[in-house]
C-alpha positions as CSV (number, residue, x, y, z in Angstrom):
1,M,-0.3,-0.2,0.0
2,S,1.2,3.8,-1.5
3,E,-1.0,5.7,0.9
4,F,-3.8,6.0,3.0
5,K,-6.5,7.1,2.5
6,W,-7.6,8.2,6.0
7,R,-7.1,11.6,7.5
8,C,-5.2,12.6,11.3
9,F,-7.8,13.2,14.0
10,G,-4.4,15.5,15.4
11,C,-3.9,17.5,12.8
12,G,-6.9,16.9,9.6
13,C,-3.8,16.4,7.2
14,E,-4.0,13.1,4.5
15,L,-2.0,10.2,5.3
16,Q,0.7,8.7,4.2
17,N,3.1,6.4,5.0
18,T,5.7,7.2,1.8
19,D,7.8,9.8,3.1
20,P,8.7,11.2,7.1
21,F,9.6,14.5,6.7
22,T,6.3,15.4,5.0
23,T,2.3,16.0,6.6
24,G,0.3,13.6,7.2
25,Y,2.7,10.3,7.6
26,T,2.5,7.9,9.9
27,P,4.2,4.3,9.5
28,K,1.3,1.8,10.1
29,I,-2.2,1.7,10.6
30,I,-4.0,0.0,13.9
31,D,-7.4,-0.6,12.6
32,G,-10.2,0.4,14.9
33,S,-7.5,2.9,16.9
34,T,-7.7,7.5,17.2
35,I,-5.1,7.5,13.4
36,L,-2.3,10.5,14.2
37,C,0.5,11.3,11.9
38,Q,3.6,11.3,13.3
39,R,4.1,14.4,14.1
40,C,0.8,14.6,16.1
41,Y,1.4,11.7,17.8
42,R,4.5,12.9,18.9
43,L,3.0,15.9,19.9
44,Q,-0.2,15.2,21.7
45,H,2.3,11.8,24.1
46,Y,5.9,14.1,24.5
47,G,5.4,17.4,23.7
48,D,7.6,17.8,20.7
49,F,6.0,20.0,18.5
50,R,8.5,20.2,14.8
51,D,8.5,23.5,13.0
52,E,6.5,22.8,9.5
53,A,5.6,25.3,7.1
54,L,3.3,27.9,7.5
55,V,0.6,27.4,3.8
56,K,-2.3,29.9,3.3
57,P,-5.4,28.5,3.7
58,D,-7.7,28.3,1.1
59,Y,-10.6,29.7,2.4
60,K,-13.2,29.7,-1.4
61,K,-12.7,26.2,-0.8
62,I,-12.9,25.6,2.9
63,F,-15.6,27.5,2.9
64,E,-18.2,26.9,-0.1
65,N,-20.7,25.1,2.0
66,V,-20.6,27.8,4.1
67,I,-21.9,30.7,2.3
68,R,-24.5,27.5,0.6
69,K,-25.7,26.9,3.9
70,K,-25.1,29.4,6.1
71,C,-23.8,27.6,8.8
72,L,-22.1,28.8,12.0
73,I,-19.2,30.6,12.6
74,I,-17.6,31.0,15.8
75,Y,-14.2,33.1,15.1
76,V,-11.8,32.8,17.9
77,V,-9.9,35.8,19.2
78,D,-7.1,35.6,21.1
79,L,-7.8,38.6,23.8
80,F,-4.2,39.0,24.5
81,F,-3.4,39.3,20.6
82,L,-6.3,40.6,19.2
83,E,-4.9,42.0,16.1
84,S,-3.1,38.8,15.6
85,S,-6.0,37.6,15.4
86,L,-7.9,38.4,13.0
87,I,-7.9,37.2,9.5
88,R,-8.0,39.6,7.0
89,D,-9.6,38.3,3.7
90,L,-12.1,35.9,5.7
91,A,-15.1,38.6,6.2
92,S,-15.9,38.5,2.6
93,Y,-15.8,34.2,2.7
94,I,-18.2,34.8,6.1
95,S,-20.3,37.4,5.5
96,G,-24.8,35.9,5.5
97,S,-23.5,33.8,8.0
98,P,-24.4,33.8,11.3
99,I,-20.7,35.3,13.3
100,L,-20.3,33.8,17.5
101,V,-17.1,35.9,18.1
102,V,-15.0,33.6,21.0
103,A,-12.9,35.5,23.2
104,N,-10.0,33.0,24.3
105,K,-7.9,33.1,26.7
106,R,-9.3,35.8,29.0
107,D,-7.3,34.2,32.1
108,I,-4.1,35.9,30.6
109,L,-5.7,39.0,31.5
110,P,-5.9,40.9,34.5
111,K,-8.7,39.6,36.8
112,N,-9.9,43.2,37.6
113,V,-10.7,43.8,34.2
114,S,-14.6,43.3,33.5
115,D,-15.7,40.7,31.1
116,E,-18.4,43.5,29.9
117,K,-14.7,46.7,29.2
118,L,-13.3,43.5,26.9
119,K,-16.7,42.6,24.9
120,Q,-17.0,46.4,23.5
121,F,-13.2,46.4,22.9
122,V,-13.7,43.0,21.1
123,Q,-17.3,44.4,19.3
124,R,-15.4,47.5,18.3
125,K,-12.2,45.7,17.0
126,F,-14.6,43.1,14.5
127,K,-17.3,47.0,13.4
128,Q,-13.6,48.5,12.4
129,E,-13.3,45.3,10.1
130,G,-16.3,45.4,8.6
131,I,-17.4,41.9,10.1
132,E,-21.3,41.7,11.3
133,I,-21.5,39.7,14.6
134,K,-24.6,38.0,17.1
135,G,-22.3,38.0,20.3
136,V,-18.9,38.1,22.4
137,I,-18.0,35.8,25.1
138,C,-15.3,35.2,26.8
139,S,-13.8,32.3,27.3
140,S,-10.5,30.1,29.1
141,A,-10.4,27.2,27.0
142,Y,-7.6,26.2,28.9
143,K,-9.8,26.8,32.6
144,K,-13.1,26.0,31.5
145,Y,-14.4,29.4,31.3
146,N,-17.9,30.4,30.4
147,I,-17.3,26.6,28.1
148,D,-20.7,26.3,28.6
149,E,-22.1,29.4,27.7
150,I,-20.5,29.2,24.6
151,I,-22.5,25.5,24.4
152,S,-25.7,26.9,24.9
153,E,-25.5,29.9,22.6
154,S,-24.4,28.3,19.3
155,D,-26.8,25.8,19.9
156,R,-29.2,28.5,19.4
157,L,-27.7,29.9,16.3
158,R,-26.4,27.0,14.9
159,N,-30.2,25.7,14.1
160,G,-29.6,22.3,13.8
161,K,-26.7,22.4,10.9
162,D,-22.9,22.2,11.3
163,I,-20.1,24.8,13.0
164,Y,-17.3,26.3,11.1
165,I,-14.1,27.1,14.0
166,V,-12.5,30.5,12.0
167,G,-9.5,32.1,13.4
168,A,-5.7,32.4,13.0
169,S,-2.3,30.6,14.6
170,S,-2.5,30.3,17.8
171,V,-6.1,32.0,19.0
172,G,-6.3,28.4,20.8
173,K,-9.2,27.0,18.3
174,S,-7.8,22.9,19.1
175,S,-8.9,24.2,22.5
176,L,-11.3,25.1,22.7
177,I,-13.2,22.8,20.7
178,N,-10.7,19.7,22.7
179,A,-12.8,21.6,25.5
180,L,-16.6,21.6,24.3
181,L,-16.2,18.3,23.2
182,K,-14.9,16.8,26.9
183,T,-18.3,19.3,28.6
184,I,-21.0,17.9,25.7
185,R,-19.1,14.3,25.4
186,N,-17.8,13.8,29.3
187,E,-15.2,11.7,27.9
188,T,-10.9,13.0,27.5
189,R,-10.6,10.1,23.8
190,D,-10.0,11.0,20.1
191,L,-9.5,14.7,20.5
192,I,-7.5,16.9,18.4
193,S,-3.5,17.9,18.5
194,T,-3.3,21.1,20.5
195,S,0.2,23.8,20.8
196,P,1.0,27.5,21.8
197,Y,3.1,27.3,18.5
198,P,1.6,28.6,14.9
199,G,1.4,25.5,12.1
200,T,-0.8,22.9,14.4
201,T,-3.8,22.6,12.5
202,V,-3.0,22.2,8.8
203,A,-6.4,21.1,7.0
204,T,-10.0,20.8,7.9
205,I,-10.5,18.4,10.9
206,T,-13.8,17.2,10.5
207,I,-16.0,16.1,14.0
208,P,-19.3,14.8,14.7
209,L,-21.7,16.9,16.6
210,D,-24.8,14.9,16.6
211,N,-25.9,12.7,14.1
212,K,-27.1,15.4,11.8
213,S,-24.4,18.4,12.3
214,R,-20.1,18.5,12.5
215,I,-18.3,20.6,13.6
216,Y,-15.2,21.6,11.4
217,D,-12.2,23.1,13.2
218,T,-9.9,25.6,10.1
219,P,-6.8,25.9,9.3
220,G,-4.9,29.4,10.4
221,I,-2.5,31.6,8.9
222,V,-0.2,33.9,11.4
223,P,-0.5,36.8,10.2
224,P,2.5,38.1,7.2
225,D,3.2,41.6,9.9
226,S,3.3,39.8,13.3
227,M,6.4,38.8,16.1
228,F,4.3,35.0,15.5
229,L,6.1,34.4,11.8
230,C,9.7,36.1,12.8
231,M,10.3,34.3,16.1
232,E,12.1,31.2,16.2
233,K,10.2,28.2,18.5
234,A,12.3,28.8,22.0
235,V,11.5,33.0,21.4
236,L,8.1,32.0,21.0
237,K,7.5,30.1,24.8
238,H,8.8,33.9,26.4
239,I,6.7,35.5,24.4
240,I,3.4,33.7,24.6
241,P,1.6,34.3,28.5
242,K,0.4,30.9,30.3
243,S,-0.5,33.2,33.3
244,E,-2.1,35.9,34.4
245,I,0.1,38.9,33.1
246,K,1.7,41.4,35.5
247,P,2.2,45.0,33.9
248,I,4.9,46.7,34.4
249,T,5.1,50.7,34.9
250,Y,7.4,53.2,34.2
251,Q,8.1,57.1,34.8
252,L,10.1,58.0,31.6
253,N,11.9,60.9,31.0
254,A,13.1,61.8,27.6
255,R,15.5,59.7,25.7
256,Q,14.5,56.8,28.4
257,S,14.5,53.5,26.5
258,I,13.1,50.4,28.0
259,L,14.4,47.4,26.1
260,L,12.1,44.8,26.0
261,G,14.0,40.9,25.6
262,G,16.3,40.6,23.5
263,I,13.8,41.0,20.8
264,A,12.7,45.0,20.7
265,R,13.2,47.8,22.1
266,F,11.0,51.8,23.4
267,D,13.3,54.4,23.0
268,F,11.0,58.0,24.7
269,L,12.1,60.3,22.1
270,E,10.7,64.4,23.5
271,G,8.0,64.2,25.9
272,P,7.0,65.5,29.1
273,R,7.9,62.7,32.0
274,S,5.1,60.2,31.4
275,G,4.3,57.1,32.4
276,F,4.6,54.0,30.6
277,T,2.8,50.5,31.0
278,F,4.2,48.1,29.3
279,Y,1.4,44.6,29.1
280,L,3.9,41.8,28.2
281,S,4.2,37.7,28.6
282,N,5.6,37.4,32.4
283,N,8.6,35.9,30.3
284,V,9.8,38.5,28.6
285,E,11.7,40.7,30.9
286,L,12.8,44.1,30.5
287,H,15.9,47.2,31.2
288,R,15.7,50.3,31.4
289,C,18.7,52.8,29.9
290,K,19.5,56.1,29.2
291,A,18.8,56.0,24.8
292,E,22.4,57.3,24.9
293,R,23.6,54.3,25.5
294,A,20.4,51.9,23.8
295,D,22.9,49.9,21.1
296,M,25.5,49.6,23.7
297,V,23.7,48.4,26.2
298,M,20.9,46.4,24.4
299,D,24.0,45.2,21.9
300,S,26.0,43.8,25.6
301,L,22.9,41.6,27.1
302,I,22.2,39.8,23.9
303,G,25.9,39.2,23.7
304,Q,25.9,37.1,27.1
305,A,22.1,36.5,26.7
306,K,22.1,37.6,29.9
307,I,18.2,39.2,29.4
308,R,15.8,37.0,27.9
309,P,14.2,35.9,25.2
310,V,17.4,35.9,22.5
311,S,16.7,35.3,19.0
312,A,19.6,33.5,16.7
313,S,18.1,36.4,14.3
314,I,18.3,38.7,16.3
315,A,22.6,39.4,16.5
316,S,22.8,42.9,18.2
317,S,20.1,46.2,18.2
318,A,21.5,45.7,14.0
319,S,18.8,43.8,13.2
320,L,16.4,45.9,14.1
321,V,14.3,48.1,11.8
322,P,12.8,51.6,13.7
323,H,9.1,53.5,14.3
324,E,8.9,56.6,14.6
325,L,5.7,57.7,16.1
326,V,3.6,61.4,18.1
327,L,1.9,60.2,20.2
328,P,-1.9,61.9,20.1
329,N,-3.4,64.1,22.5
330,E,-5.4,60.5,24.6
331,R,-5.0,57.5,26.8
332,V,-3.6,55.1,23.6
333,D,-2.1,51.8,23.3
334,V,1.2,51.3,21.3
335,V,0.8,47.2,19.6
336,I,3.7,45.9,18.7
337,L,2.2,42.3,16.9
338,G,2.8,39.8,18.0
339,L,4.8,40.8,21.1
340,G,2.2,42.7,24.0
341,W,1.5,46.5,24.3
342,I,2.5,49.9,26.0
343,N,-0.3,52.3,27.3
344,V,0.4,56.1,28.0
345,Q,-1.6,59.3,28.3
346,G,-0.8,60.8,24.4
347,K,0.6,64.2,25.3
348,G,2.4,64.8,21.8
349,Q,5.2,62.4,22.9
350,K,7.7,61.7,20.2
351,V,8.7,57.5,20.5
352,R,10.1,55.1,18.8
353,I,9.8,51.2,18.9
354,W,12.8,49.0,17.8
355,T,10.8,45.9,16.0
356,P,12.4,42.7,13.0
357,E,11.7,43.5,10.1
358,G,8.6,43.1,9.1
359,V,6.6,43.5,12.1
360,S,4.2,46.6,11.8
361,I,2.9,48.6,15.1
362,V,-0.6,49.7,15.6
363,V,-1.4,52.6,17.8
364,R,-5.5,52.2,18.9
365,D,-7.7,52.9,22.0
366,P,-6.7,51.6,25.4
367,K,-8.2,48.0,25.9
368,I,-8.0,47.7,29.1
């Protein structure tokens, strides 16, 4: 037999036993058991994630049935990395279908922020994107938070039809589906592969929901202007939060800098003394220094690996590119896509942010 006709239950790719260096490889299939490719078997049993090429899904083909049947769309976003959660060319494929937004990873944001405020923030973001939604549920697949509400609202909106789960890579789609399955079926077998790294689900996975309908877990993509696309797995371990973040505030004078690990930098160039609050993973170390010494300090810390994280792609400060901004006269968040954000009361300050090439900076209304 040269090729199997089954698909991996973990990532959805077509199984094959001819090439161990491409997706879907498995040495054998045992009849009657859950079938996993070798990659998903290693991931589920040993936590061993192998990086593979991230391919942009063919959403037109994936959503042919959605458009025709008006199936329910559950659009999963990451509350922490919201701008990196939005798939920019997806709106045209899902318009006309009922859309329920699940704002995942609620447990990462501070507990003193109300769900209602976060829901309003997400609703405004989708309105800006021109996507009409039925509602927002703040959730945590990891903590099983509001899973019952998602099930109840999904049953109400889907009218007996299929459910398609969509979202960018690493927002927690697969983890959410597993949490839903555990609640609905009260069992833990036959769960799909999950990982904090992009590219776990590489093809659409079909899961029976009842006798007449299915859940479809669709592959996500990594936004091209996010830190996720230019950082290796060892760095992603540091920049993707796994527990509630602890914001850090610095009162800075002009000509002071904050190093964001060895992968980015914030320079306060001009303006009155101001408070800057940094919302980043707790595993990203911050270091304050004078702006005129920032290059030398950063190069020294990177070279001696005395700051975390450091990346093989960033040998020194010369590897970073600058983004200069003049802040508006209002409170704003300055977002580094795929890393976090800085909150500040804008007073016309001039700032410069250094990032790897291709990473975007966004100025938005405050999330918190």
